[in-house]
Amino acid sequence: MSASPLARTDAENRQPERAAGTAGRFVWRHTLYLVPGLVIYALFCLWPLAETVRFSFQRWDGITEPRWVGWRNYLAIFTDPQTLTVFGHGLIMIIFYAVLPLLIGLLIVAIMTRIRIRLLAVFRTVLFLPQILATVVVAVAWRWIYAYDGPINALLTAVGLGHLSRAWLGDFDTALNSVGLIGTWINFGLCMVLFIGGAQKIGRELYEAARLDGAGPFQEFMAVTLPGLRGEISIALVLTVTNALRNFDIVWNTTSGGPGTSTLVPSYLIYEGAFITRNVGFAAAASVVLTLLILVLTGVITRALRQRD
Amino acid sequence: MESRKEVVFGHLILVIGAFVALYPFVSVLLQALSPAPGSTAQGLTLENFIAAWTRGGFSRSLFNSALVAISVVVATAVAAVLAGYVLSVLKFKWRVLVFALLMIGLVLPSEARIIPLYNFFSSTGLLNTYWALILPQVASSLPLATFWMANYFSQLPDSLGEAAALDGAGEFQTLRYIYAPLGMSAVMTLSCLIFLYTWNEFMLALVLMPDNVAVQTAPLSLSFFAGNERTTEPEVIAAAAVLVALPVVIAYFLLQRRFMSGLLDGAVK
């Protein structure tokens, strides 16, 4: 992780100049190489971002003249209990999308460090499958699994717990957790693959040294495996936390935020405000807050887990 | 040094994990293959696929998805090779600034640009066209792609470019005949990754091509098709889901090493 592209190009700066001798000088011709990409990037990424920020300070129904309202939309986000609940749901999603898969991955890798894994390539391919399926397909699959006549209830009935069966996505008490568990399913394989790969790069001698010092499996895990996986943990968390806060697709295709507002998440709130209730300024402010939340969280994660070498 | 018990236990855990990872897709596949109520078929049948294909218009939407994804991949790859070359090999003077700008796009969620994109395409009359989905996705794929190529080119020895310069090759010829061919493998991995993201994209498609069945992509069609549960049997919806997933799943199993290294390396950057 420490070798970010920026750091790498900085390092090149210090190397001797190339024989061609164009380095360090501004060459107009070189901008031609950048034009195709940067024009599209500026038009469809940077400019929309700037517009979103501008909208977030306006009151606008998408049709009539927008009105400048200063920070009022932001104020609304942080004072309206309903909106705060929705952002709270976003944070709960982090538990399901990021924390649970991380813990499952770590638990499993703790068991795996002592053995050589057979058929690793096959396991990796299968464990990774949830990552490549379209979210709509995932949603359709899980709607069936959670359905009233679906496999979960069938299993419950089979083991004599039939009274617990219900329409999991349609029940106020279980809908949010059920949606979250889909996220756990999407991401647990990613964590496992990342951590198993990382653990195999940890030197055998570290484990032998730990064992010579009389470390048991738990101490060995804390002293050798966990620090050795710092980079992988950071990658896994950045990916899954981002994933958790942007889970529009799954919610749209399973519960549409319902029943009631029990599975409403920030992305869904933004979509609704922007295109259905036409409260564009508020939706824009919410997307700025969501973006900042993602930026801050991923920033904190990478900083906290940076390898000190 | 590994005990037999640990080996068996460890692999048991992996098998359970693999089962959990496979189960939803396999159960949808089995559901899709079993006869719908009112069908006369016995055992496994393909008639749900035929029903989904004809009723859901998936021939059209799968073609649209392929067209959009391939356009995005090609446009992004060309732009990223050009930009990566000038940023790493030619050491563009303001490259730190360019990298910083691209950094913004790496973490930017679609939510942060969806409203202005909608306004832009609706005011230019491009809403509900392929352009509305291609252009924003080229833009969002570019940061990763450019970092990817710049990083790859910067690992190649400087002597390559110098040798080409001695032979009288200009900068563009050096890219065309030396760097671009050498970078093909990196471009392929990158292309798999962008293809996957573009194929699976849902929110942009929902907002930017909501009303024109002729251009809608497969995930969007599936979402609308599956939303009509009252008129469509679950078996047919399952078949539709398999149809939408299949191209990517097949590509994944054929090119698994590329996908895997792409997804994992992509994360590091």
Coordinates of C-alpha atoms in Angstrom, one line a residue:
Chain A
M1 CA 0.0 0.0 0.0
S2 CA 2.8 2.4 0.7
A3 CA 3.9 2.4 -2.9
S4 CA 1.0 4.5 -4.2
P5 CA 1.4 5.7 -7.8
L6 CA 2.0 9.3 -6.6
A7 CA 4.9 8.2 -4.3
R8 CA 6.4 6.2 -7.1
T9 CA 6.5 9.1 -9.6
D10 CA 8.0 11.3 -6.9
A11 CA 10.8 8.7 -6.5
E12 CA 11.4 8.9 -10.2
N13 CA 11.9 12.6 -10.0
R14 CA 15.1 12.0 -8.1
Q15 CA 16.5 9.7 -10.7
P16 CA 18.9 11.1 -13.3
E17 CA 17.2 12.7 -16.2
R18 CA 16.6 10.6 -19.2
A19 CA 18.8 10.9 -22.2
A20 CA 16.0 12.2 -24.3
G21 CA 16.2 15.3 -22.1
T22 CA 12.5 16.3 -22.2
A23 CA 11.9 15.7 -18.6
G24 CA 11.4 18.7 -16.4
R25 CA 10.5 20.9 -19.3
F26 CA 6.9 21.6 -20.4
V27 CA 6.3 20.2 -23.9
W28 CA 3.2 21.3 -25.6
R29 CA 3.1 18.2 -27.8
H30 CA 2.8 16.1 -24.7
T31 CA -0.6 17.6 -23.7
L32 CA -2.0 16.0 -26.9
Y33 CA -1.6 12.5 -25.3
L34 CA -3.7 13.7 -22.4
V35 CA -6.4 15.4 -24.2
P36 CA -8.7 12.5 -25.1
G37 CA -8.8 11.1 -21.6
L38 CA -8.8 14.3 -19.6
V39 CA -11.5 16.0 -21.7
I40 CA -13.9 13.1 -21.0
Y41 CA -12.8 12.9 -17.4
A42 CA -13.3 16.6 -16.9
L43 CA -16.7 16.7 -18.6
F44 CA -18.2 13.6 -17.0
C45 CA -16.4 13.3 -13.6
L46 CA -15.0 16.6 -12.4
W47 CA -17.6 19.0 -13.8
P48 CA -20.5 16.9 -12.5
L49 CA -18.9 16.8 -9.1
A50 CA -18.5 20.6 -9.0
E51 CA -22.2 20.9 -10.1
T52 CA -23.3 18.6 -7.4
V53 CA -21.5 20.7 -4.8
R54 CA -23.2 23.8 -6.3
F55 CA -26.6 22.2 -6.2
S56 CA -26.1 21.3 -2.6
F57 CA -26.3 24.9 -1.6
Q58 CA -29.6 25.5 -3.5
R59 CA -33.2 24.7 -3.1
W60 CA -34.4 23.3 -6.4
D61 CA -37.2 21.1 -7.7
G62 CA -35.4 20.4 -11.0
I63 CA -37.7 22.6 -13.0
T64 CA -38.2 26.1 -11.7
E65 CA -35.5 28.6 -11.0
P66 CA -33.1 27.3 -8.2
R67 CA -32.8 29.4 -5.1
W68 CA -29.6 29.8 -3.1
V69 CA -30.1 28.6 0.5
G70 CA -26.5 28.4 1.9
W71 CA -25.9 25.6 4.3
R72 CA -29.6 24.9 4.9
N73 CA -29.6 21.5 3.1
Y74 CA -26.7 20.3 5.2
L75 CA -28.4 21.6 8.3
A76 CA -31.4 19.5 7.3
I77 CA -29.3 16.4 6.9
F78 CA -27.8 16.7 10.4
T79 CA -31.0 17.7 12.2
D80 CA -33.7 15.6 10.5
P81 CA -34.1 12.4 12.5
Q82 CA -35.3 10.4 9.5
T83 CA -32.2 11.4 7.5
L84 CA -29.9 10.6 10.4
T85 CA -31.5 7.2 10.7
V86 CA -30.8 6.6 7.0
F87 CA -27.2 7.5 7.4
G88 CA -27.2 5.2 10.5
H89 CA -28.4 2.4 8.3
G90 CA -25.3 3.2 6.1
L91 CA -23.1 2.6 9.2
I92 CA -24.9 -0.6 10.0
M93 CA -24.2 -1.7 6.5
I94 CA -20.5 -1.2 7.2
I95 CA -20.8 -3.8 10.0
F96 CA -22.3 -6.3 7.6
Y97 CA -20.3 -5.5 4.5
A98 CA -16.9 -4.8 6.0
V99 CA -16.6 -5.9 9.7
L100 CA -18.2 -9.3 9.5
P101 CA -16.4 -10.4 6.3
L102 CA -13.1 -9.1 7.9
L103 CA -13.7 -11.2 11.0
I104 CA -14.7 -14.3 9.1
G105 CA -11.6 -13.9 6.9
L106 CA -9.3 -13.5 9.8
L107 CA -10.8 -16.4 11.7
I108 CA -10.3 -18.6 8.7
V109 CA -6.8 -17.5 8.0
A110 CA -5.9 -18.1 11.6
I111 CA -6.8 -21.8 11.0
M112 CA -5.0 -21.9 7.7
T113 CA -1.6 -20.6 8.5
R114 CA -0.4 -23.9 9.8
I115 CA -1.2 -25.9 6.8
R116 CA -0.5 -26.0 3.1
I117 CA -3.7 -25.7 1.1
R118 CA -4.5 -28.1 -1.6
L119 CA -6.5 -26.9 -4.6
L120 CA -6.0 -23.3 -3.6
A121 CA -6.6 -22.0 -7.1
V122 CA -10.0 -23.8 -7.2
F123 CA -11.1 -22.5 -3.8
R124 CA -10.0 -19.0 -4.7
T125 CA -12.0 -19.0 -8.0
V126 CA -15.1 -20.2 -6.2
L127 CA -14.8 -17.9 -3.2
F128 CA -14.4 -14.9 -5.5
L129 CA -17.5 -15.7 -7.5
P130 CA -19.9 -13.4 -5.5
Q131 CA -17.6 -10.4 -6.4
I132 CA -18.1 -10.8 -10.1
L133 CA -21.8 -11.4 -10.3
A134 CA -24.0 -8.4 -11.2
T135 CA -25.7 -7.0 -8.1
V136 CA -29.0 -7.4 -9.8
V137 CA -28.4 -11.1 -10.2
V138 CA -27.3 -11.3 -6.6
A139 CA -30.5 -9.6 -5.5
V140 CA -32.7 -11.9 -7.6
A141 CA -30.9 -14.9 -6.1
W142 CA -31.3 -13.7 -2.5
R143 CA -34.9 -12.7 -3.0
W144 CA -35.5 -16.3 -3.7
I145 CA -33.4 -17.5 -0.7
Y146 CA -35.2 -15.2 1.7
A147 CA -38.7 -15.8 0.1
Y148 CA -41.5 -17.2 2.2
D149 CA -41.3 -20.5 0.3
G150 CA -37.5 -20.2 -0.1
P151 CA -34.7 -22.4 1.2
I152 CA -34.1 -20.6 4.5
N153 CA -37.6 -21.2 5.7
A154 CA -37.5 -24.7 4.3
L155 CA -34.4 -25.4 6.4
L156 CA -36.0 -23.9 9.5
T157 CA -39.0 -26.0 9.1
A158 CA -36.9 -29.1 8.5
V159 CA -35.0 -28.6 11.8
G160 CA -38.3 -28.0 13.7
L161 CA -37.9 -24.2 13.9
G162 CA -40.8 -23.6 11.5
H163 CA -42.3 -21.0 13.8
L164 CA -39.4 -18.7 13.1
S165 CA -40.0 -18.7 9.3
R166 CA -41.1 -15.5 7.7
A167 CA -40.7 -13.3 4.6
W168 CA -37.3 -12.1 5.7
L169 CA -37.1 -9.1 3.4
G170 CA -40.6 -8.0 4.1
D171 CA -40.5 -8.1 7.9
F172 CA -39.8 -4.8 9.8
D173 CA -37.6 -6.7 12.3
T174 CA -35.4 -8.6 9.9
A175 CA -35.3 -6.7 6.6
L176 CA -32.3 -4.5 7.4
N177 CA -30.2 -7.3 8.7
S178 CA -31.2 -9.6 5.8
V179 CA -30.1 -7.0 3.3
G180 CA -26.8 -6.6 5.3
L181 CA -26.2 -10.3 5.2
I182 CA -26.3 -10.2 1.4
G183 CA -23.3 -7.8 1.7
T184 CA -21.5 -10.2 4.1
W185 CA -22.0 -12.9 1.5
I186 CA -20.7 -10.7 -1.3
N187 CA -17.5 -9.8 0.6
F188 CA -16.5 -12.7 2.8
G189 CA -14.8 -14.6 -0.1
L190 CA -12.8 -11.4 -1.1
C191 CA -11.5 -11.2 2.5
M192 CA -10.6 -14.9 2.6
V193 CA -8.8 -14.8 -0.7
L194 CA -6.9 -11.6 0.2
F195 CA -5.9 -12.9 3.7
I196 CA -4.9 -16.4 2.6
G197 CA -2.8 -14.9 -0.2
G198 CA -1.2 -12.5 2.3
A199 CA -0.6 -15.1 5.0
Q200 CA 1.4 -17.2 2.5
K201 CA 3.8 -14.4 2.0
I202 CA 4.6 -14.2 5.7
G203 CA 8.0 -15.9 6.3
R204 CA 7.9 -19.4 7.7
E205 CA 10.8 -18.5 10.0
L206 CA 8.6 -15.9 11.8
Y207 CA 6.2 -18.7 12.8
E208 CA 9.1 -21.0 13.8
A209 CA 10.6 -18.3 16.0
A210 CA 7.2 -17.7 17.6
R211 CA 6.8 -21.4 18.3
L212 CA 10.3 -21.6 19.7
D213 CA 9.3 -18.8 22.1
G214 CA 6.5 -21.0 23.2
A215 CA 3.6 -19.1 21.5
G216 CA 0.3 -20.9 21.2
P217 CA -2.0 -20.6 18.2
F218 CA -3.6 -17.5 19.6
Q219 CA -0.4 -15.6 20.4
E220 CA 1.1 -16.7 17.1
F221 CA -1.9 -15.2 15.3
M222 CA -1.6 -11.9 17.3
A223 CA 2.1 -11.6 17.0
V224 CA 2.8 -12.9 13.5
T225 CA -0.2 -13.3 11.3
L226 CA -2.2 -10.1 12.2
P227 CA 0.8 -7.7 11.7
G228 CA 1.8 -9.5 8.5
L229 CA -1.7 -9.0 7.1
R230 CA -1.8 -5.2 7.7
G231 CA -1.7 -4.4 4.0
E232 CA -4.4 -6.9 3.0
I233 CA -6.6 -5.8 5.9
S234 CA -6.3 -2.2 4.7
I235 CA -7.3 -3.2 1.1
A236 CA -10.2 -5.3 2.2
L237 CA -11.6 -2.6 4.4
V238 CA -11.2 0.2 1.8
L239 CA -13.1 -1.9 -0.7
T240 CA -15.8 -3.3 1.6
V241 CA -16.5 0.0 3.4
T242 CA -16.9 1.8 0.1
N243 CA -19.1 -1.0 -1.1
A244 CA -21.2 -0.8 2.1
L245 CA -21.9 2.9 1.7
R246 CA -22.8 2.6 -2.0
N247 CA -25.2 -0.3 -1.8
F248 CA -27.9 1.2 -3.9
D249 CA -28.3 -1.7 -6.3
I250 CA -29.0 -4.4 -3.7
V251 CA -31.5 -2.3 -1.8
W252 CA -33.3 -1.2 -5.0
N253 CA -33.6 -4.7 -6.2
T254 CA -34.6 -6.4 -3.0
T255 CA -36.6 -4.1 -0.7
S256 CA -36.8 -0.7 -2.3
G257 CA -36.1 0.7 1.1
G258 CA -39.0 -1.0 2.7
P259 CA -40.9 -2.2 4.5
G260 CA -41.7 1.4 5.5
T261 CA -38.3 3.0 5.6
S262 CA -36.6 0.2 7.5
T263 CA -33.9 -0.5 4.8
L264 CA -33.5 3.0 3.4
V265 CA -29.8 3.7 2.9
P266 CA -28.1 7.0 1.9
S267 CA -27.7 6.1 -1.8
Y268 CA -31.4 5.3 -2.0
L269 CA -32.3 8.6 -0.3
I270 CA -30.2 10.4 -2.9
Y271 CA -31.9 8.7 -5.8
E272 CA -35.3 9.3 -4.4
G273 CA -34.6 13.0 -3.6
A274 CA -33.0 13.6 -7.0
F275 CA -35.4 11.8 -9.3
I276 CA -38.7 11.1 -7.5
T277 CA -39.5 13.7 -4.9
R278 CA -37.4 16.2 -6.8
N279 CA -35.7 17.7 -3.8
V280 CA -32.5 18.1 -5.8
G281 CA -30.6 20.4 -3.5
F282 CA -31.1 18.1 -0.5
A283 CA -30.1 15.1 -2.6
A284 CA -27.0 16.8 -3.8
A285 CA -26.1 17.7 -0.2
A286 CA -26.6 14.2 0.9
S287 CA -24.4 12.9 -1.9
V288 CA -21.7 15.4 -0.9
V289 CA -21.9 14.1 2.7
L290 CA -21.8 10.5 1.5
T291 CA -18.7 11.2 -0.6
L292 CA -17.0 12.9 2.3
L293 CA -17.9 10.0 4.5
I294 CA -16.3 7.6 2.1
L295 CA -13.2 9.8 1.7
V296 CA -12.7 10.2 5.4
L297 CA -13.3 6.5 6.3
T298 CA -11.0 5.2 3.5
G299 CA -8.4 7.8 4.4
V300 CA -8.5 6.9 8.1
I301 CA -8.2 3.2 7.3
T302 CA -5.2 3.5 5.0
R303 CA -3.5 5.8 7.4
A304 CA -4.1 3.7 10.4
L305 CA -3.0 0.5 8.7
R306 CA 0.0 1.9 6.8
Q307 CA 3.0 -0.4 6.8
R308 CA 5.8 1.1 8.8
D309 CA 8.8 -0.1 6.9
Chain B
M1 CA 5.0 -30.3 10.7
E2 CA 1.4 -29.9 9.8
S3 CA -0.9 -32.3 11.7
R4 CA -3.4 -34.4 9.8
K5 CA -6.3 -33.1 12.0
E6 CA -5.4 -29.5 11.1
V7 CA -5.2 -30.3 7.4
V8 CA -8.6 -31.9 7.4
F9 CA -10.2 -29.2 9.5
G10 CA -8.8 -26.4 7.4
H11 CA -10.0 -27.9 4.2
L12 CA -13.4 -28.6 5.7
I13 CA -13.7 -24.8 6.4
L14 CA -12.7 -24.0 2.8
V15 CA -15.3 -26.4 1.5
I16 CA -18.0 -24.9 3.6
G17 CA -16.9 -21.4 2.5
A18 CA -17.0 -22.5 -1.2
F19 CA -20.4 -24.0 -0.7
V20 CA -21.8 -20.8 0.8
A21 CA -20.2 -18.8 -2.0
L22 CA -21.7 -21.1 -4.7
Y23 CA -25.1 -21.8 -3.2
P24 CA -27.1 -18.7 -4.3
F25 CA -26.0 -18.9 -7.9
V26 CA -26.4 -22.7 -8.1
S27 CA -29.8 -22.5 -6.5
V28 CA -31.0 -19.9 -9.0
L29 CA -29.6 -22.1 -11.8
L30 CA -31.5 -25.1 -10.5
Q31 CA -34.6 -23.1 -10.1
A32 CA -34.2 -21.8 -13.7
L33 CA -33.9 -25.4 -15.0
S34 CA -36.9 -26.8 -13.2
P35 CA -40.4 -26.7 -14.9
A36 CA -42.6 -23.7 -14.1
P37 CA -46.1 -24.3 -12.7
G38 CA -48.4 -25.2 -15.6
S39 CA -45.5 -26.6 -17.6
T40 CA -45.8 -30.1 -19.0
A41 CA -42.0 -30.6 -18.9
Q42 CA -40.5 -33.4 -16.8
G43 CA -37.2 -33.1 -15.0
L44 CA -34.8 -30.4 -16.1
T45 CA -35.9 -28.1 -18.9
L46 CA -34.7 -25.2 -20.9
E47 CA -38.1 -23.7 -21.5
N48 CA -37.8 -21.0 -18.8
F49 CA -34.7 -19.7 -20.7
I50 CA -36.7 -19.6 -23.9
A51 CA -39.5 -17.8 -22.1
A52 CA -37.2 -15.3 -20.5
W53 CA -35.3 -14.7 -23.8
T54 CA -38.5 -14.0 -25.7
R55 CA -40.6 -12.2 -23.1
G56 CA -37.9 -10.2 -21.4
G57 CA -36.2 -9.1 -24.7
F58 CA -32.8 -10.3 -23.4
S59 CA -31.4 -10.8 -26.9
R60 CA -31.6 -7.0 -27.2
S61 CA -30.4 -6.0 -23.8
L62 CA -27.5 -8.5 -23.8
F63 CA -26.4 -7.0 -27.1
N64 CA -26.7 -3.5 -25.6
S65 CA -24.6 -4.5 -22.6
A66 CA -21.9 -5.9 -24.8
L67 CA -21.9 -2.9 -27.0
V68 CA -21.7 -0.5 -24.1
A69 CA -19.1 -2.5 -22.2
I70 CA -16.8 -3.0 -25.3
S71 CA -17.1 0.7 -26.2
V72 CA -16.1 1.7 -22.7
V73 CA -13.2 -0.8 -22.6
V74 CA -11.8 0.3 -26.0
A75 CA -12.1 4.0 -25.4
T76 CA -10.7 3.8 -21.9
A77 CA -7.8 1.6 -22.9
V78 CA -6.7 3.9 -25.8
A79 CA -7.0 7.0 -23.6
A80 CA -5.2 5.4 -20.7
V81 CA -2.3 4.0 -22.8
L82 CA -1.7 7.5 -24.3
A83 CA -2.0 9.2 -20.9
G84 CA 0.0 6.6 -19.0
Y85 CA 2.8 6.9 -21.6
V86 CA 3.1 10.6 -21.4
L87 CA 2.8 10.6 -17.6
S88 CA 5.3 7.9 -16.8
V89 CA 7.7 7.6 -19.8
L90 CA 7.7 11.1 -21.1
K91 CA 7.4 12.5 -17.6
F92 CA 4.9 15.2 -18.4
K93 CA 5.8 18.4 -16.6
W94 CA 2.6 18.7 -14.6
R95 CA 2.1 15.0 -14.0
V96 CA 1.8 15.4 -10.2
L97 CA -1.2 17.7 -10.8
V98 CA -2.7 15.3 -13.3
F99 CA -2.3 12.4 -10.9
A100 CA -3.9 14.4 -8.1
L101 CA -6.9 15.2 -10.4
L102 CA -7.3 11.6 -11.3
M103 CA -7.1 10.6 -7.7
I104 CA -10.4 12.3 -7.1
G105 CA -12.1 10.0 -9.6
L106 CA -10.7 6.9 -8.0
V107 CA -12.9 7.2 -4.9
L108 CA -15.8 9.2 -6.3
P109 CA -19.2 7.3 -6.0
S110 CA -21.7 7.6 -8.8
E111 CA -24.0 9.3 -6.4
A112 CA -21.8 12.4 -6.4
R113 CA -22.3 13.0 -10.2
I114 CA -25.6 11.4 -11.1
I115 CA -27.8 14.6 -10.8
P116 CA -25.7 16.8 -13.1
L117 CA -25.2 13.9 -15.5
Y118 CA -28.9 13.4 -15.7
N119 CA -29.4 17.2 -16.3
F120 CA -26.6 17.3 -18.9
F121 CA -27.9 14.3 -21.0
S122 CA -31.5 15.4 -20.7
S123 CA -30.7 18.9 -21.9
T124 CA -28.6 17.6 -24.8
G125 CA -31.3 15.1 -25.8
L126 CA -28.9 12.2 -25.2
L127 CA -30.8 10.7 -22.3
N128 CA -31.9 7.1 -23.3
T129 CA -29.1 6.7 -25.8
Y130 CA -25.9 4.6 -25.6
W131 CA -23.9 7.8 -25.2
A132 CA -25.5 8.5 -21.8
L133 CA -24.0 5.3 -20.4
I134 CA -20.7 5.1 -22.3
L135 CA -19.3 8.6 -21.7
P136 CA -19.7 8.7 -17.9
Q137 CA -18.3 5.2 -17.6
V138 CA -15.3 6.0 -19.7
A139 CA -14.8 8.9 -17.4
S140 CA -15.1 6.9 -14.2
S141 CA -12.8 4.1 -15.5
L142 CA -10.1 6.4 -16.6
P143 CA -8.4 7.2 -13.3
L144 CA -7.8 3.5 -12.5
A145 CA -6.8 2.7 -16.1
T146 CA -4.4 5.6 -16.3
F147 CA -2.7 4.8 -13.0
W148 CA -2.6 1.2 -14.1
M149 CA -0.8 1.9 -17.4
A150 CA 1.5 4.6 -16.0
N151 CA 2.5 2.2 -13.3
Y152 CA 3.2 -0.6 -15.8
F153 CA 5.2 1.6 -18.2
S154 CA 7.3 3.1 -15.3
Q155 CA 8.5 -0.4 -14.5
L156 CA 9.9 -1.0 -17.9
P157 CA 13.6 0.0 -18.3
D158 CA 14.3 3.5 -19.6
S159 CA 16.8 2.0 -22.0
L160 CA 13.9 0.8 -24.2
G161 CA 12.9 4.4 -25.1
E162 CA 16.5 5.5 -25.4
A163 CA 17.3 2.7 -27.9
A164 CA 14.3 3.6 -29.9
A165 CA 15.3 7.3 -29.9
L166 CA 18.8 6.3 -31.1
D167 CA 17.1 4.4 -34.0
G168 CA 15.4 7.6 -34.9
A169 CA 11.9 6.8 -33.6
G170 CA 9.8 9.7 -32.5
E171 CA 7.9 9.7 -29.2
F172 CA 4.7 8.5 -30.8
Q173 CA 6.5 5.8 -32.8
T174 CA 8.2 4.6 -29.6
L175 CA 4.8 4.2 -28.0
R176 CA 3.3 2.6 -31.0
Y177 CA 6.0 0.1 -31.7
I178 CA 7.6 -0.5 -28.3
Y179 CA 5.6 0.5 -25.3
A180 CA 2.1 -0.3 -26.5
P181 CA 2.9 -3.9 -27.6
L182 CA 4.8 -4.5 -24.4
G183 CA 1.8 -3.1 -22.4
M184 CA -0.7 -5.4 -24.1
S185 CA -0.8 -7.9 -21.2
A186 CA -1.5 -5.1 -18.7
V187 CA -4.2 -3.7 -21.1
M188 CA -5.9 -7.1 -21.2
T189 CA -6.1 -7.5 -17.4
L190 CA -7.3 -3.9 -17.2
S191 CA -9.9 -4.5 -19.9
C192 CA -11.3 -7.6 -18.0
L193 CA -11.7 -5.4 -15.0
I194 CA -13.4 -2.5 -16.8
F195 CA -15.6 -4.9 -18.7
L196 CA -16.8 -6.5 -15.5
Y197 CA -17.6 -3.1 -13.8
T198 CA -19.3 -1.8 -16.9
W199 CA -21.4 -4.9 -17.5
N200 CA -22.6 -4.9 -14.0
E201 CA -23.3 -1.2 -13.6
F202 CA -26.8 -0.5 -12.5
M203 CA -27.4 2.9 -11.0
L204 CA -26.2 4.9 -14.0
A205 CA -28.2 2.7 -16.4
L206 CA -31.3 3.2 -14.2
V207 CA -31.1 7.0 -14.2
L208 CA -29.7 7.6 -17.7
M209 CA -31.6 5.2 -19.8
P210 CA -34.9 4.6 -18.0
D211 CA -37.4 4.8 -20.8
N212 CA -35.9 3.3 -23.9
V213 CA -36.1 -0.5 -24.1
A214 CA -34.1 -0.5 -27.2
V215 CA -30.9 0.7 -25.5
Q216 CA -31.3 -0.7 -22.0
T217 CA -28.6 -3.0 -20.6
A218 CA -29.0 -6.5 -19.3
P219 CA -29.0 -5.7 -15.5
L220 CA -31.6 -3.0 -16.0
S221 CA -33.8 -5.3 -18.1
L222 CA -33.5 -8.0 -15.5
S223 CA -34.4 -5.5 -12.7
F224 CA -37.6 -4.4 -14.6
F225 CA -38.4 -8.0 -15.6
A226 CA -38.0 -9.3 -12.1
G227 CA -40.0 -6.4 -10.7
N228 CA -43.1 -7.8 -12.5
E229 CA -43.5 -10.8 -10.2
R230 CA -47.2 -10.9 -10.6
T231 CA -47.0 -11.6 -14.3
T232 CA -43.8 -13.6 -14.3
E233 CA -43.1 -17.0 -12.8
P234 CA -40.1 -17.1 -10.4
E235 CA -38.6 -19.9 -12.6
V236 CA -38.5 -17.6 -15.6
I237 CA -37.0 -14.7 -13.5
A238 CA -34.3 -17.1 -12.3
A239 CA -33.6 -18.1 -15.9
A240 CA -33.3 -14.4 -16.8
A241 CA -30.9 -13.9 -14.0
V242 CA -28.7 -16.7 -15.3
L243 CA -28.8 -15.3 -18.8
V244 CA -27.5 -11.9 -17.5
A245 CA -24.8 -13.5 -15.3
L246 CA -23.7 -16.1 -17.7
P247 CA -21.4 -14.0 -20.1
V248 CA -19.5 -12.7 -17.1
V249 CA -19.3 -16.0 -15.3
I250 CA -18.0 -17.8 -18.4
A251 CA -15.5 -15.0 -19.0
Y252 CA -14.5 -15.3 -15.4
F253 CA -13.8 -19.0 -15.5
L254 CA -11.9 -18.8 -18.7
L255 CA -9.8 -15.8 -17.7
Q256 CA -9.8 -16.3 -13.9
R257 CA -6.2 -15.4 -13.4
R258 CA -6.6 -12.1 -15.1
F259 CA -9.8 -11.3 -13.3
M260 CA -8.3 -12.2 -9.9
S261 CA -5.0 -10.3 -10.3
G262 CA -7.0 -7.4 -11.8
L263 CA -9.4 -7.2 -8.9
L264 CA -6.7 -7.6 -6.3
D265 CA -4.1 -5.3 -7.9
G266 CA -6.8 -2.8 -8.8
A267 CA -7.6 -2.6 -5.1
V268 CA -4.0 -1.8 -4.2
K269 CA -4.0 1.3 -6.4

